Each structure stands twice: as C-alpha cells, then as structure tokens.
Short mmCIF file of C-alpha atoms and ligand atoms in Angstrom, two decimals:
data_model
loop_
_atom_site.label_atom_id
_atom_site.label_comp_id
_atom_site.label_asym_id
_atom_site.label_seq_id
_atom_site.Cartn_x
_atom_site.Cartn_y
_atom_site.Cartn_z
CA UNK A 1 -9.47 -1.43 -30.46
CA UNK A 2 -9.18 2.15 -30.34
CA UNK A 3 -5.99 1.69 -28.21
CA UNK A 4 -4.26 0.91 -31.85
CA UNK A 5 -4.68 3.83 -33.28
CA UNK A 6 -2.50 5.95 -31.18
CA UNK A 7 0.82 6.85 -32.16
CA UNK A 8 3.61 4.64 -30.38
CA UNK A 9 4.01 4.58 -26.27
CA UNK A 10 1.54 7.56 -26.23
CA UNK A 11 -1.54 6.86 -23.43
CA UNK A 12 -4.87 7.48 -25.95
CA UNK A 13 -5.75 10.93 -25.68
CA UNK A 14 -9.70 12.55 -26.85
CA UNK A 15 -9.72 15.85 -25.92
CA UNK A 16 -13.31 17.86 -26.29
CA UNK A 17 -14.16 21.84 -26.74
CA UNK A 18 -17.63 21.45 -25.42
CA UNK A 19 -19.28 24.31 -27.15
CA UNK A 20 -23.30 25.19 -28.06
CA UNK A 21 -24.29 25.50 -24.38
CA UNK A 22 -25.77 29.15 -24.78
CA UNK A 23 -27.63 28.42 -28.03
CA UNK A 24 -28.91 25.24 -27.39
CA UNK A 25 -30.92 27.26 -24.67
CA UNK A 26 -31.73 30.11 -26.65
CA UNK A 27 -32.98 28.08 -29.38
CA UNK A 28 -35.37 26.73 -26.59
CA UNK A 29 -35.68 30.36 -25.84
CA UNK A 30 -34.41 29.78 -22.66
CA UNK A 31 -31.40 31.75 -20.49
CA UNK A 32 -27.96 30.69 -21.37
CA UNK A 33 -27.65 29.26 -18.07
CA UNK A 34 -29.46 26.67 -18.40
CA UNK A 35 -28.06 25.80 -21.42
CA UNK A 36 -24.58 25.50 -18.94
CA UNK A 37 -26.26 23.52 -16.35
CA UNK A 38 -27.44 20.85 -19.32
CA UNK A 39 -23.84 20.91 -20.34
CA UNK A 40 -22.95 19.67 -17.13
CA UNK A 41 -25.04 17.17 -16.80
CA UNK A 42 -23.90 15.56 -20.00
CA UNK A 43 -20.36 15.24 -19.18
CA UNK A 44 -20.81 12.88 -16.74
CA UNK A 45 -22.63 10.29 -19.51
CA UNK A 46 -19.43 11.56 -21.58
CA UNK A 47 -16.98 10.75 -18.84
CA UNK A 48 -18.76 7.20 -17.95
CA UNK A 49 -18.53 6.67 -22.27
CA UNK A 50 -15.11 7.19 -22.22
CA UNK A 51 -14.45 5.12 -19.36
CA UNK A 52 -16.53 2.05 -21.35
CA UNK A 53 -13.93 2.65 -24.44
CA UNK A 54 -10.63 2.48 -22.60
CA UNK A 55 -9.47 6.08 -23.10
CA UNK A 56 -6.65 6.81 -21.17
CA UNK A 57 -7.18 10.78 -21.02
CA UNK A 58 -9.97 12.65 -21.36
CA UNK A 59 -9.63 16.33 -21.57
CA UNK A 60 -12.57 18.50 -21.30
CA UNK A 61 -12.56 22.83 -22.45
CA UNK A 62 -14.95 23.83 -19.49
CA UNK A 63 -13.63 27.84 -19.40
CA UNK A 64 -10.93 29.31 -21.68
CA UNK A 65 -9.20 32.60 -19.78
CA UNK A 66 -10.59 34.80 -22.98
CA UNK A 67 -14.45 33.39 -21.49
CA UNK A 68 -13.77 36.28 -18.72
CA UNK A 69 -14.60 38.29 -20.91
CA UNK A 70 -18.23 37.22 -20.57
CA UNK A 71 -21.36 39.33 -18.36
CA UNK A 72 -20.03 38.54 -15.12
CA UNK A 73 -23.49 36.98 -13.72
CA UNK A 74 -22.58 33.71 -16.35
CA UNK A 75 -19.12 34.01 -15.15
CA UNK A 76 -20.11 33.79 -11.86
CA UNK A 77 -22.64 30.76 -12.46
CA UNK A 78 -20.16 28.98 -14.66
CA UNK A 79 -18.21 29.27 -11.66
CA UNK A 80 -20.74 27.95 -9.32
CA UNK A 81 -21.24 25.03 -11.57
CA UNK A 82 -17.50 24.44 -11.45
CA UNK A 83 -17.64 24.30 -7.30
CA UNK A 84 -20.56 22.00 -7.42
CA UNK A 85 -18.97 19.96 -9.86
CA UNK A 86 -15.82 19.44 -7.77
CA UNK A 87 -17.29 18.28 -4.63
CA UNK A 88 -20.41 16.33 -6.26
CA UNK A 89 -18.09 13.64 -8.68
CA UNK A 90 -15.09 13.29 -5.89
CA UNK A 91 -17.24 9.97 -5.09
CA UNK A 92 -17.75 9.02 -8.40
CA UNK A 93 -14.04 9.37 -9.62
CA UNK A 94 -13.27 7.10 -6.64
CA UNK A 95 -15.70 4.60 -7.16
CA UNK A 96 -14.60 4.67 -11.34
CA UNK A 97 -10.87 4.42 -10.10
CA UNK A 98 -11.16 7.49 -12.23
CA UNK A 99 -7.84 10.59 -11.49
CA UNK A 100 -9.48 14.12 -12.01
CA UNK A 101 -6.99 17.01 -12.61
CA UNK A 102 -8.27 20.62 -13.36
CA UNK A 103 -5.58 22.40 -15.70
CA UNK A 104 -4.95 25.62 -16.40
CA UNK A 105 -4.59 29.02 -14.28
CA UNK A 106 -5.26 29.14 -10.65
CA UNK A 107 -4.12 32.54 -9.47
CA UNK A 108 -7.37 33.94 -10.85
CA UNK A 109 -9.59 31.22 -9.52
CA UNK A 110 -11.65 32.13 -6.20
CA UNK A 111 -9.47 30.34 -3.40
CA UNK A 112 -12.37 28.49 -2.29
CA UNK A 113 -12.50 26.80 -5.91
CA UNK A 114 -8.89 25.95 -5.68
CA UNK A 115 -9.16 24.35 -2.27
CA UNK A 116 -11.71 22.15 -3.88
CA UNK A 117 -9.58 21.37 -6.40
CA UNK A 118 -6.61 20.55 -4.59
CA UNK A 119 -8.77 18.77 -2.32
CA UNK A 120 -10.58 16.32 -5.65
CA UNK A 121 -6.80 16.28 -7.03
CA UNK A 122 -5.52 14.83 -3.99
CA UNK A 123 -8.30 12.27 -3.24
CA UNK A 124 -8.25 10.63 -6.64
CA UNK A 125 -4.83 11.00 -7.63
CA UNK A 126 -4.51 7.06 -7.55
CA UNK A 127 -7.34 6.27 -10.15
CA UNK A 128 -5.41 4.18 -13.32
CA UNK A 129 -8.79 3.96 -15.00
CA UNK A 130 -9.36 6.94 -16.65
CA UNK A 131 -6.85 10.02 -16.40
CA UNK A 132 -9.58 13.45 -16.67
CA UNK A 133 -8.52 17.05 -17.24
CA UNK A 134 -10.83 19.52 -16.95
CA UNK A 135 -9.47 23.16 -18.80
CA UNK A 136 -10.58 25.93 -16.46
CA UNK A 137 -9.23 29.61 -17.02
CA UNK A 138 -7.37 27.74 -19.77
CA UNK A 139 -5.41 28.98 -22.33
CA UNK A 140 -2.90 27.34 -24.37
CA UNK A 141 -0.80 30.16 -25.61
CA UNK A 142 -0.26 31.49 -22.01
CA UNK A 143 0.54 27.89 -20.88
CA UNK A 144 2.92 27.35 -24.03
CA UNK A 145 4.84 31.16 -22.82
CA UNK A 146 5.13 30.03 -19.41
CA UNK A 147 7.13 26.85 -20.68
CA UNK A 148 9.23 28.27 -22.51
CA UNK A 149 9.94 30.89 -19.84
CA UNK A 150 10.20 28.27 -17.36
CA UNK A 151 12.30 25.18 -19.13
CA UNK A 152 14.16 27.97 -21.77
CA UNK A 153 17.45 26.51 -21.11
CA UNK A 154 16.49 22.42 -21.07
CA UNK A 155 14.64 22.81 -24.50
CA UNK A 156 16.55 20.85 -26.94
CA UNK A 157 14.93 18.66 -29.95
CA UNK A 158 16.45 15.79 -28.31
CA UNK A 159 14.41 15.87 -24.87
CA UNK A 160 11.39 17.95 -26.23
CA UNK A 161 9.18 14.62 -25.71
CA UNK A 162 10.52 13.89 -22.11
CA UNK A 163 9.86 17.93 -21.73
CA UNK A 164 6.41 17.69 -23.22
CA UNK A 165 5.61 15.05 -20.41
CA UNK A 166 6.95 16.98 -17.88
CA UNK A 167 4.62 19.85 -18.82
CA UNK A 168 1.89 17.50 -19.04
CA UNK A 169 1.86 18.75 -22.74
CA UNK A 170 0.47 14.92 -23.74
CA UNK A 171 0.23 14.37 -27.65
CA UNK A 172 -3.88 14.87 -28.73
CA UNK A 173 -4.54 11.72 -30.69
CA UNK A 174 -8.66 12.72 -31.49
CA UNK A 175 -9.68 16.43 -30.73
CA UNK A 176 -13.75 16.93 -31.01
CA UNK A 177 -15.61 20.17 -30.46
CA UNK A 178 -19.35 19.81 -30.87
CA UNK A 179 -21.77 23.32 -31.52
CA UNK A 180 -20.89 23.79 -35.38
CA UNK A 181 -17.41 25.90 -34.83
CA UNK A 182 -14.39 24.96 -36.46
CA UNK A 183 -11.59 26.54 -34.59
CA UNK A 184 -9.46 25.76 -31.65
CA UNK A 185 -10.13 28.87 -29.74
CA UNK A 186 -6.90 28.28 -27.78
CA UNK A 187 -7.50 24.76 -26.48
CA UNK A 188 -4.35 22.81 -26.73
CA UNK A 189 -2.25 23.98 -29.83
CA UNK A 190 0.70 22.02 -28.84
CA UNK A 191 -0.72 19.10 -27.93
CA UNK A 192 -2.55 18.84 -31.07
CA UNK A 193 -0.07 18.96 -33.55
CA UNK A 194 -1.18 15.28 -34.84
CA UNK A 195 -4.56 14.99 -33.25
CA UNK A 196 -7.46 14.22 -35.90
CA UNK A 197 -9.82 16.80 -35.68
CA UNK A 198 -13.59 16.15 -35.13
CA UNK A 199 -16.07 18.73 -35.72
CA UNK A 200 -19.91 17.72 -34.92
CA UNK A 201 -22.79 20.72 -35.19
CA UNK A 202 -24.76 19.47 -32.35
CA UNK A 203 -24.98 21.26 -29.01
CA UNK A 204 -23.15 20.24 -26.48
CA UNK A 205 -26.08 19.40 -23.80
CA UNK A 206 -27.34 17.07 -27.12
CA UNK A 207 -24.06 15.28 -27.79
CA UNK A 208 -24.92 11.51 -26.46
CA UNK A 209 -22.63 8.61 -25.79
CA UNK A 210 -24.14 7.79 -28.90
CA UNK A 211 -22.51 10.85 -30.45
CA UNK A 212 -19.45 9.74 -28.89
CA UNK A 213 -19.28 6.66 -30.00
CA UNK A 214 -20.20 7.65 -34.04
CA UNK A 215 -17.07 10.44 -33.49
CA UNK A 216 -15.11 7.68 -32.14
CA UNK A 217 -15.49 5.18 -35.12
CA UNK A 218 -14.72 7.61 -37.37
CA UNK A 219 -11.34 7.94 -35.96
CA UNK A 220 -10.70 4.36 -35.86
CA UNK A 221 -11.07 4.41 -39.73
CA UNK A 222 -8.94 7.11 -40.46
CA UNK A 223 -5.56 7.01 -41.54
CA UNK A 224 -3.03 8.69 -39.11
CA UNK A 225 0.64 9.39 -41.28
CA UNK A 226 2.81 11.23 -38.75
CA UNK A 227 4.25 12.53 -41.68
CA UNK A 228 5.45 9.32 -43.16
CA UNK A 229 4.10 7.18 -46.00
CA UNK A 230 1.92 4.19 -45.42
CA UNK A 231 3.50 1.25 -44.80
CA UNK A 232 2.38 -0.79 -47.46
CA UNK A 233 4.18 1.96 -50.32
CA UNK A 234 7.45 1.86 -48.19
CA UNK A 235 8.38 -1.68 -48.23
C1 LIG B 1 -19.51 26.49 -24.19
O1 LIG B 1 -20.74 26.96 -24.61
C2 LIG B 1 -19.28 26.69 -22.72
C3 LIG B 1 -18.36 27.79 -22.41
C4 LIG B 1 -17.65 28.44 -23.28
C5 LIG B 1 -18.21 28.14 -21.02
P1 LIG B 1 -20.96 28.46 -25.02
O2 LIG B 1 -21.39 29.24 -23.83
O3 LIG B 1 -19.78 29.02 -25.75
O4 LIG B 1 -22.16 28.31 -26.02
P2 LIG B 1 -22.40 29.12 -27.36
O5 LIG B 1 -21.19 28.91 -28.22
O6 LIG B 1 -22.59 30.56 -26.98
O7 LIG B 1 -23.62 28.49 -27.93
C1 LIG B 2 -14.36 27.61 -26.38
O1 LIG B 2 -15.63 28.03 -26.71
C2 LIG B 2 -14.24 27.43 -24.90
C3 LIG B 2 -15.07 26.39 -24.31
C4 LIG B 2 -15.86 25.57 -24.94
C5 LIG B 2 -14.94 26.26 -22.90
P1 LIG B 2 -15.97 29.56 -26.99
O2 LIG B 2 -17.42 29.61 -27.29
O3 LIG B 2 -15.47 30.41 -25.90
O4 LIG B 2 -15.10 29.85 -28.31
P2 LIG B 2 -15.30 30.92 -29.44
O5 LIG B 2 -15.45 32.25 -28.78
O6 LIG B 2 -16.54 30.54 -30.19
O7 LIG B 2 -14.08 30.81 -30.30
MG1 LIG B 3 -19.24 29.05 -27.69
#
C-alpha cells in the first residue's frame, strides 16, 4: 500500500539519518560506544521491517565524511563495527534476496574495508528484494561537486532524470532521522528534493519496527503535491 504513494515510475525510497547513538549511552551513563554497537544491532530489525513493507531502497547514514572529525578511538570503532558488519550480514542479504551497496567515498576507507565491500557488493548484487545503501564517509555536497565535475557537459533539463539514475541520485520519497535533530547534516540534498521529512526524538538503538511502522503510516496519510494542485481542484 505504501508502494502508492511514490511519485510515478520511481522504486519507493525511505532513507534514515540514524542519529542518538552517543546519548542514548550516556544517558545510561555508559561510553558512546556502546551506544554504536546498540545502533547496530537495531538495523538489522530495521532492515528485516523494511523488507516486510515492500520498500524498494533503503538507505541508511552510518558515517558522514564531517564524522572524521570525531576522537579517533570512536572513529576507529565505528570503523570496526563497519568491517564486522560487512562480513557478518553477506549471508543474510543472500538468504533475504536482499542487494547491499555501501555509498559514498572510498579513497579514505582502510583498503581492507573496501575489499569487504567490494567483496558483499559483488556477492549480493542479484538480490531484487530489497535494494540497501549504507552512507559511509558520505557526504552529499562532495558527491553532488563530483557530478557536476564529472557529467558537466551531458547536464541538460531534458536528461537530468536519466542523469540522476546514472548517479544513483534516486528521488527520496520518506526521509526519517530519529535522536531529536532536525537537519540534514549533508545526507542526500538532491535526492530529497520531494522526500517527506520524518523527524522522531527517540534514540536510534530505541527506534523499533514498531517505530518504523508508526513513521511509515504517517507517510501513507500525507499528501505528496509535486508542486501541483490536488487532483480533485484541477478537474
Ligand atoms: C549517530 O549517532 C551515529 C554516527 C554519527 C556515527 P551519534 O554518534 O551522532 O549520536 P549523538 O548524536 O552524539 O547522540
Ligand atoms: C549525522 O549525524 C550522521 C549520521 C547519523 C551518520 P551527526 O550526529 O553527525 O549530525 P550532526 O553533527 O548532529 O549534524
Ligand atoms: Mg549525532
């Protein structure tokens, strides 16, 4: 049902800015590591939701670029959660018919994390279930520059669609960040030009597939324009 409320030909796109990780653990007065590692653990329940409701891309803000900016001993487990992620859910993409692309820069990555990658990319690039993009040294500015340097002379209004789905720009039709922000912090500005935006203030490692699922009615009942008028008023 949810499948409706997409604009036309698009595949239905949620896209989430998982945020509250370090506070949810130092409201339990515990390191902000742990409030990572709980993070992790709920995307999976998150992933296996959004498989349940027919989304057709997920795409998940694990690391933004400015996040280097962080102590480097989180970096550095953040990191170590990303490595265990990659080879620990290979076998459960597989079995979920589930595709799992990382996006974002790779030139800063350690090359052991982008052998893993290419190595989860590759196995599961035939799952049709769910499409999921993890956002890892992501930012969308720097990925919007390198577009335009890169296409300068094919962008045209006419084929700035076709171009968009070239450069895996796909439209956002629901963006939701949990942990009480309202900002983008440089999570897909292009792709969002239309999305309905969902802001929820509970922590990350607390946002359930119930969660989910209350976000995800609340799109279904609002009332997407495009810029037009609704139909009813036009005819
Ligand atoms: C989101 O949680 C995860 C990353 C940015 C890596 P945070 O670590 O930003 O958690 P808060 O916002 O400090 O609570
Ligand atoms: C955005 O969260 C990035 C991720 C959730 C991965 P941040 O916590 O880094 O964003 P700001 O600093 O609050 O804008
Ligand atoms: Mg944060």
């Amino acid at each position: 049902m949810y499948k409706e409320q997409q604009s036309k030909n698009d595949a239905f796109h949620v896209a989430i800015v998982m945020d509250g990780n370090g506070r949810w653990a130092t409201n339990q007065n515990k390191p902000r590591f742990l409030g990572h590692q709980a993070g992790a653990e709920r995307v999976r329940e998150i992933v296996e939701t959004a498989v349940k409701m027919d989304i057709d891309i997920l795409t998940l803000y694990a690391f933004s670029s400015d996040n280097w900016m962080r102590p480097k001993p989180e970096v550095d487990f953040l990191m170590h959660l990303f490595s265990m992620y990659l080879k620990s859910e290979i076998q459960r993409c597989l079995k979920n018919n589930i595709r799992l692309s990382i996006i974002g820069r790779r030139d800063r990555l350690k090359p052991s994390i982008v052998k893993l990658i290419e190595k989860a990319e590759e196995k599961t690039k035939k799952g049709t279930q769910l499409h999921l993009r993890v956002a890892i040294d992501y930012s969308s500015r720097y990925n919007i520059v390198e577009s335009i340097i890169k296409y300068k002379d094919q962008m045209n209004d006419e084929n700035l669609q076709n171009l968009s789905e070239k450069l895996n720009m796909t439209n956002v039709d629901f963006l939701i960040r949990t942990g009480g922000e309202q900002r983008l912090s440089d999570f897909l500005l292009w792709e969002c030009a239309y999305a309905e935006l969902y802001f929820s203030d509970i922590f990350w490692p607390d946002f359930s597939e119930q969660n989910f699922r209350e976000a995800m009615d609340e799109f279904y009942n609002r009332d997407r324009r495009f810029g037009m008028i609704p139909v009813a008023i036009a005819i």
